[in-house]
PDB file of C-alpha atoms in Angstrom:
ATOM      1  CA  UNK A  37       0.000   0.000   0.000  1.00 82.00           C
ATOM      2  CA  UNK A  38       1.668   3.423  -1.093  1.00 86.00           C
ATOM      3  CA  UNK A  39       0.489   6.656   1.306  1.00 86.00           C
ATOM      4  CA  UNK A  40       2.369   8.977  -0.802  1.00 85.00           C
ATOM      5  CA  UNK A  41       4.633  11.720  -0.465  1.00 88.00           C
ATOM      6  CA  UNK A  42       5.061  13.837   2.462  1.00 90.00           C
ATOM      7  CA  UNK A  43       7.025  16.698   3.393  1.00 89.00           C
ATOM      8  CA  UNK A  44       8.847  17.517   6.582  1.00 88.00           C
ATOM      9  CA  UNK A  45      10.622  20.615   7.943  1.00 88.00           C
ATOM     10  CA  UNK A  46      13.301  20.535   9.582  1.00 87.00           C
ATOM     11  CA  UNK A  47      13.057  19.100  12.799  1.00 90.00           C
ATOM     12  CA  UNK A  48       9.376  18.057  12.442  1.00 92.00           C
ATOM     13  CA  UNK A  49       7.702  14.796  12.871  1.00 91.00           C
ATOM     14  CA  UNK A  50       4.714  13.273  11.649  1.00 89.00           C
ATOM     15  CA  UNK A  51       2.776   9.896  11.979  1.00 90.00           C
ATOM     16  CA  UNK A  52       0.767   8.290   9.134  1.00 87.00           C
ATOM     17  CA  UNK A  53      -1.742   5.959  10.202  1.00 86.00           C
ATOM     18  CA  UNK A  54      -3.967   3.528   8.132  1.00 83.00           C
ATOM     19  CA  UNK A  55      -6.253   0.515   7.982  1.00 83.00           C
ATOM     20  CA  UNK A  56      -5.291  -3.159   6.956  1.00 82.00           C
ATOM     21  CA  UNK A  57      -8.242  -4.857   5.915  1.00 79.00           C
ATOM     22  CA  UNK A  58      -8.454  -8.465   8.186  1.00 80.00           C
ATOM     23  CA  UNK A  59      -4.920  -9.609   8.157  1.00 80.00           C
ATOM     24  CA  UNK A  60      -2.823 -11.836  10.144  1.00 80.00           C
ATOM     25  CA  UNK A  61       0.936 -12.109   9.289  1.00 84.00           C
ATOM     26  CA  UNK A  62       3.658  -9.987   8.880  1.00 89.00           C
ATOM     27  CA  UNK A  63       4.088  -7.255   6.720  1.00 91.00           C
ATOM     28  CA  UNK A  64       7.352  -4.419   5.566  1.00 93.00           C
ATOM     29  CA  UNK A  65       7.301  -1.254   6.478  1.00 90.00           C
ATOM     30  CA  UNK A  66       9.472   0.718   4.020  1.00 93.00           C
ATOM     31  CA  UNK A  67      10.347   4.416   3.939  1.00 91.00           C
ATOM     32  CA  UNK A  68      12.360   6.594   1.267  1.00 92.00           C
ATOM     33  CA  UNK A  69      13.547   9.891   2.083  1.00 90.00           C
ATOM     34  CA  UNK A  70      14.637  12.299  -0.307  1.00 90.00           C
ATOM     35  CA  UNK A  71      16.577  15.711   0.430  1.00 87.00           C
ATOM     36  CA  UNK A  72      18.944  17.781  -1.897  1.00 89.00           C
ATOM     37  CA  UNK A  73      19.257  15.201  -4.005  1.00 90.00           C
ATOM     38  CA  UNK A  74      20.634  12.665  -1.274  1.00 92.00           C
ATOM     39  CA  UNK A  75      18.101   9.696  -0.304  1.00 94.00           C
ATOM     40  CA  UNK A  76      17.770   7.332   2.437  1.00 94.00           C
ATOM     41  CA  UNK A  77      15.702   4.360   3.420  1.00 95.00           C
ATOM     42  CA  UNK A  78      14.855   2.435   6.349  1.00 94.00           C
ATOM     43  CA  UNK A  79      12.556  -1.053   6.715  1.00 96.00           C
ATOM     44  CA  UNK A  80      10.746  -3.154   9.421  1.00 95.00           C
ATOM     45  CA  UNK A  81       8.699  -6.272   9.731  1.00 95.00           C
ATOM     46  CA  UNK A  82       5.584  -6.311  12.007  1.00 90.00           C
ATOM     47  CA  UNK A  83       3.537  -8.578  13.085  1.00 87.00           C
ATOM     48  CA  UNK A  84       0.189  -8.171  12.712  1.00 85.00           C
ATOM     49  CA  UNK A  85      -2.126  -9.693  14.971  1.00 85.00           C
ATOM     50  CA  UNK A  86      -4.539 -10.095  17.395  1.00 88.00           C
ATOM     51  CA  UNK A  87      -5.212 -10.808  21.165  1.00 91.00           C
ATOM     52  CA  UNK A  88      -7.842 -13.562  19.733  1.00 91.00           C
ATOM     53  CA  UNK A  89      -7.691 -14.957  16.032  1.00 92.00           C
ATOM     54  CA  UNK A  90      -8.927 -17.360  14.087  1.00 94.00           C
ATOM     55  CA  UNK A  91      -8.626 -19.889  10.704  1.00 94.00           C
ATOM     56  CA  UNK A  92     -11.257 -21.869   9.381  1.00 96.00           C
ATOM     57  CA  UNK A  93     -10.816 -24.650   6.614  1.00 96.00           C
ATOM     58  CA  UNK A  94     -12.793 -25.603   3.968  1.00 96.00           C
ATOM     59  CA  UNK A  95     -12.337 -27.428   0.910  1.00 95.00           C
ATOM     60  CA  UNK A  96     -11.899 -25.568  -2.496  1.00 94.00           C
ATOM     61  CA  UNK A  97     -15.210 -26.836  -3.798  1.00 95.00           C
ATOM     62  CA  UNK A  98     -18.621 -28.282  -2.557  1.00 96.00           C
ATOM     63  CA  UNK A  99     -21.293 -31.162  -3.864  1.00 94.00           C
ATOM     64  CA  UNK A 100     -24.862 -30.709  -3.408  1.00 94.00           C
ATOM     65  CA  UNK A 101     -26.165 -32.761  -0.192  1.00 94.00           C
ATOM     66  CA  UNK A 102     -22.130 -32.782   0.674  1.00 95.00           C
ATOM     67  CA  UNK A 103     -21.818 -32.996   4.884  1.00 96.00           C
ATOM     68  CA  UNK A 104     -18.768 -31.693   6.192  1.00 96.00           C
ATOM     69  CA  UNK A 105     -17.011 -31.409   9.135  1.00 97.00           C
ATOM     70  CA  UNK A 106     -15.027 -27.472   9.351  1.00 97.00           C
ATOM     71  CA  UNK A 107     -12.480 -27.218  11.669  1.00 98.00           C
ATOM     72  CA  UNK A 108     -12.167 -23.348  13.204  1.00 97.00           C
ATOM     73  CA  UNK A 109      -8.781 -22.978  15.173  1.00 96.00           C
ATOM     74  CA  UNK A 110      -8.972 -20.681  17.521  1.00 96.00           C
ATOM     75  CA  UNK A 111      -5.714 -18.572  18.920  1.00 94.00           C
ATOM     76  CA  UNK A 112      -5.417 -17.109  21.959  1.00 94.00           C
ATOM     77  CA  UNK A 113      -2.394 -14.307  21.892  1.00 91.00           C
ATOM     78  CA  UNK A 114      -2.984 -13.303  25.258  1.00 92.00           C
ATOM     79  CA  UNK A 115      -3.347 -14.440  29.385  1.00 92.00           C
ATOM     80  CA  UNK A 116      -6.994 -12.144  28.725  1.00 92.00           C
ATOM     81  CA  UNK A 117      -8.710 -14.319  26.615  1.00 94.00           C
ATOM     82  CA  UNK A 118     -10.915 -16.564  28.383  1.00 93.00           C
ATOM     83  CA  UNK A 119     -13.910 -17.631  26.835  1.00 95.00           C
ATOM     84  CA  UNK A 120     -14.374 -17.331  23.156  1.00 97.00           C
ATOM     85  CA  UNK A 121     -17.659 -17.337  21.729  1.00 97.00           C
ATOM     86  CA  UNK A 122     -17.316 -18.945  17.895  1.00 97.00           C
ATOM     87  CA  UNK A 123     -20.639 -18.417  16.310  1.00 98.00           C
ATOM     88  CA  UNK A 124     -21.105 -19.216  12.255  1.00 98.00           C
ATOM     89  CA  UNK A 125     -23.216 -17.143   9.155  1.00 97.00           C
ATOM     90  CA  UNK A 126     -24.207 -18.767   5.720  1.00 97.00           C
ATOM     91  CA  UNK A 127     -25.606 -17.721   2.972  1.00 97.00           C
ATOM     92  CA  UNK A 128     -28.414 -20.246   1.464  1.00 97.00           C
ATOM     93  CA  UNK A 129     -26.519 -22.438  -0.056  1.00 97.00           C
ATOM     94  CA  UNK A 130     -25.115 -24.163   3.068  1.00 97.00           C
ATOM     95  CA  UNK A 131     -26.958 -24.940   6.961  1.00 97.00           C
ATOM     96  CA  UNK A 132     -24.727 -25.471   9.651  1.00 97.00           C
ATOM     97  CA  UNK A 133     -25.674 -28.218  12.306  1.00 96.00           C
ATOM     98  CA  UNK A 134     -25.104 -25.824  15.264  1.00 96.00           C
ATOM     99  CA  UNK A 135     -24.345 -22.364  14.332  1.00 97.00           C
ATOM    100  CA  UNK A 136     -22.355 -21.539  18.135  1.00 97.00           C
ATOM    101  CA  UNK A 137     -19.614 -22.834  20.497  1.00 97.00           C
ATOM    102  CA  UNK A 138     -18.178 -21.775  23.235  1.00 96.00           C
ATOM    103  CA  UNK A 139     -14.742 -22.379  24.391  1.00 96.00           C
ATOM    104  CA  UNK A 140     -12.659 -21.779  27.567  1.00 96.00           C
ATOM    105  CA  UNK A 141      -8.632 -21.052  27.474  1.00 95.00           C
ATOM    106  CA  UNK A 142      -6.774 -21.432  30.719  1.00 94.00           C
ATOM    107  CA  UNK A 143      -3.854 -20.352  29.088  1.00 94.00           C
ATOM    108  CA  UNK A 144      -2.359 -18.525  25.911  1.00 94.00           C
ATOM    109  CA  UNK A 145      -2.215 -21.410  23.017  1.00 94.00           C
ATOM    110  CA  UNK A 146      -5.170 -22.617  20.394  1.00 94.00           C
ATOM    111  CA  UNK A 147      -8.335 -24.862  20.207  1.00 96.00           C
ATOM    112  CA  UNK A 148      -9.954 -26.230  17.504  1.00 97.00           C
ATOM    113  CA  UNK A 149     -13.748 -26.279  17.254  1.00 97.00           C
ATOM    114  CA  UNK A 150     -15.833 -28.115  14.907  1.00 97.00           C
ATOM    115  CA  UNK A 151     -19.032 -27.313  13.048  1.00 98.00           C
ATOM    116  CA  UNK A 152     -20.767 -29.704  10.610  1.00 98.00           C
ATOM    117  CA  UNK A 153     -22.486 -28.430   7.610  1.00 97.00           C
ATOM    118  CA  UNK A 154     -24.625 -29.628   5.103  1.00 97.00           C
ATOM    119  CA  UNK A 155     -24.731 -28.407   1.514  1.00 97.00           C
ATOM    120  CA  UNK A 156     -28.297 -27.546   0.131  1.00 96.00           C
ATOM    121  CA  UNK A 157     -29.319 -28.867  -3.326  1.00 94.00           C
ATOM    122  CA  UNK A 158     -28.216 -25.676  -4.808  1.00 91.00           C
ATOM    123  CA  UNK A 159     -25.160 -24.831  -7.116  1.00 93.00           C
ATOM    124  CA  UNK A 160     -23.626 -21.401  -6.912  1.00 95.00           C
ATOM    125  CA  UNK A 161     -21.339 -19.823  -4.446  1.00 97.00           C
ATOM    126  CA  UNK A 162     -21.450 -20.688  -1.087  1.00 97.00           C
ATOM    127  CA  UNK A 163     -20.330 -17.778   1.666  1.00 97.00           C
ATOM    128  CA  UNK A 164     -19.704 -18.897   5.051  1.00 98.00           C
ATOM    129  CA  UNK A 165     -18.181 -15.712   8.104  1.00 98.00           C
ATOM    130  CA  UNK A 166     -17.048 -17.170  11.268  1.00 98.00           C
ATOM    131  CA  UNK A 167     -16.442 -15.202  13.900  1.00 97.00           C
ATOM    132  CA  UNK A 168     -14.851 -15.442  17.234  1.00 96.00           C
ATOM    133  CA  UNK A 169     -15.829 -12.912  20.231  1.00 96.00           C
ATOM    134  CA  UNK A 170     -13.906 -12.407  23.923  1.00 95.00           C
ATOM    135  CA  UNK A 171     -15.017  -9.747  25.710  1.00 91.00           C
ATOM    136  CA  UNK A 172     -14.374  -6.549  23.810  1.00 92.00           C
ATOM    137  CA  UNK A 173     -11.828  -8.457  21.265  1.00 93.00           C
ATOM    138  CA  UNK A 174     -13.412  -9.992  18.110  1.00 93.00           C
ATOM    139  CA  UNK A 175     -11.880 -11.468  15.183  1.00 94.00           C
ATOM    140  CA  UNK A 176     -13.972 -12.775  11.835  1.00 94.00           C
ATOM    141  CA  UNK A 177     -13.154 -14.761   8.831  1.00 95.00           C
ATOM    142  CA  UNK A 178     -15.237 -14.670   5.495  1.00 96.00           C
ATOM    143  CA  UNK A 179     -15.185 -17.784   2.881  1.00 96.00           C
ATOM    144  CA  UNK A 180     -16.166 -18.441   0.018  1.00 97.00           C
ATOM    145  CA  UNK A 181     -17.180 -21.892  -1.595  1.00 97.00           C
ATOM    146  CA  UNK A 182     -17.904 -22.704  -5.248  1.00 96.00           C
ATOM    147  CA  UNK A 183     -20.675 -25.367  -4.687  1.00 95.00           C
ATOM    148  CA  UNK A 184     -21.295 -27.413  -8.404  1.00 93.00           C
ATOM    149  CA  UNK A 185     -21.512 -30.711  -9.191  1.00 88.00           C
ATOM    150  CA  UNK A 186     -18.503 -32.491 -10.510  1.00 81.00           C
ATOM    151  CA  UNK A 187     -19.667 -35.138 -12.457  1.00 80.00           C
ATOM    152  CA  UNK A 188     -23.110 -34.149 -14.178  1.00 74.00           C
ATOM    153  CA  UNK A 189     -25.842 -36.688 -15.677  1.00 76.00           C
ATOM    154  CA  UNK A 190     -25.080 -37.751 -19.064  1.00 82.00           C
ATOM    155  CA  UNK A 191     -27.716 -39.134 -20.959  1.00 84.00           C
ATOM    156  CA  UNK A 192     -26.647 -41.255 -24.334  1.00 86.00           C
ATOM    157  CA  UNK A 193     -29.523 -41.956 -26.876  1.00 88.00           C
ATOM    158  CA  UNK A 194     -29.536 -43.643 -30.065  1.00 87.00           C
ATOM    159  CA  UNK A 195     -32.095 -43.430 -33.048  1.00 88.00           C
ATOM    160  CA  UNK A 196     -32.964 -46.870 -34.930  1.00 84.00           C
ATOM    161  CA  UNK A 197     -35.786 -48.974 -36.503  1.00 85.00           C
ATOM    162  CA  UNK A 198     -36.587 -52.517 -35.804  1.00 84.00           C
ATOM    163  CA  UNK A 199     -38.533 -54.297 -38.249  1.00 85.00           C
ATOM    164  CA  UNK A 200     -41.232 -56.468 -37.545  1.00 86.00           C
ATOM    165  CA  UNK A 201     -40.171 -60.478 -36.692  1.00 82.00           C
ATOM    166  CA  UNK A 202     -36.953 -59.711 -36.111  1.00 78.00           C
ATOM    167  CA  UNK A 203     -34.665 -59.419 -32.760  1.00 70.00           C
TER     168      UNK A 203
END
């Protein structure tokens, strides 16, 4: 993400802030600076996270009347998380057995939870959000599933005549 160009007198400082959309990872800070035709630069990885996070996994593609089993992984970055509630959204292509579980940590470290789901007779895309919620933190992932069927009915049909008497 470029912010742009900014100008400093001498002596001055300034802070830039901005938004990263829902990201977990690292990313590189870089700067350039630029005076009388002499430049500098200076670079740093951060971390980007969260006191609670979370990763869901699905498969790449769903079947019609498909039940599956989606593991959520839950993360717990810090001695304040407690009790996480993981609650599930779909769209109408999908209905999930139970849509909300509730977890305890006793310690920092992860959890998975499960939630089975059952594919509705329906092709198109398929948009599941999972969320996770403890206390004021909350942290959300949004998929999305082609549902289609992979091997479609094929019907073969051949024209003929059979005369009369014979087999």
């Amino acid at each position: 993400k470029f912010l742009g160009t900014f100008t400093l007198e001498k002596g001055q400082h300034a802070t830039h802030s901005f938004t990263i959309p829902n990201y977990v990872g690292s990313v590189r800070l870089m700067v350039v600076a630029q005076h009388d035709g002499q430049y500098g630069n200076a670079e740093k990885d951060i971390t980007v996270k969260k006191p609670s996070m979370l990763l869901a996994t699905l498969p790449r593609m769903f079947s019609p009347t498909e039940e599956i089993e989606m593991p959520v992984t839950i993360f717990a970055m810090e001695p304040s998380i407690k009790d996480v509630q993981v609650s599930v959204e779909s769209n109408e292509f999908v209905q999930f057995e139970t849509k909300q579980q509730t977890i305890h940590f006793s310690s920092i470290g992860d959890e998975i939870v499960n939630f089975k789901l059952r594919v509705n007779r329906k092709t198109g895309i398929a948009k599941i959000k999972v969320k996770a919620v403890s206390g004021n933190e909350t942290s959300y992932q949004e998929l999305e599933v082609d549902v289609r069927v992979p091997n479609p009915i094929i019907s073969q049909t051949k024209d003929f005549t059979i005369e009369a008497g014979t087999n």
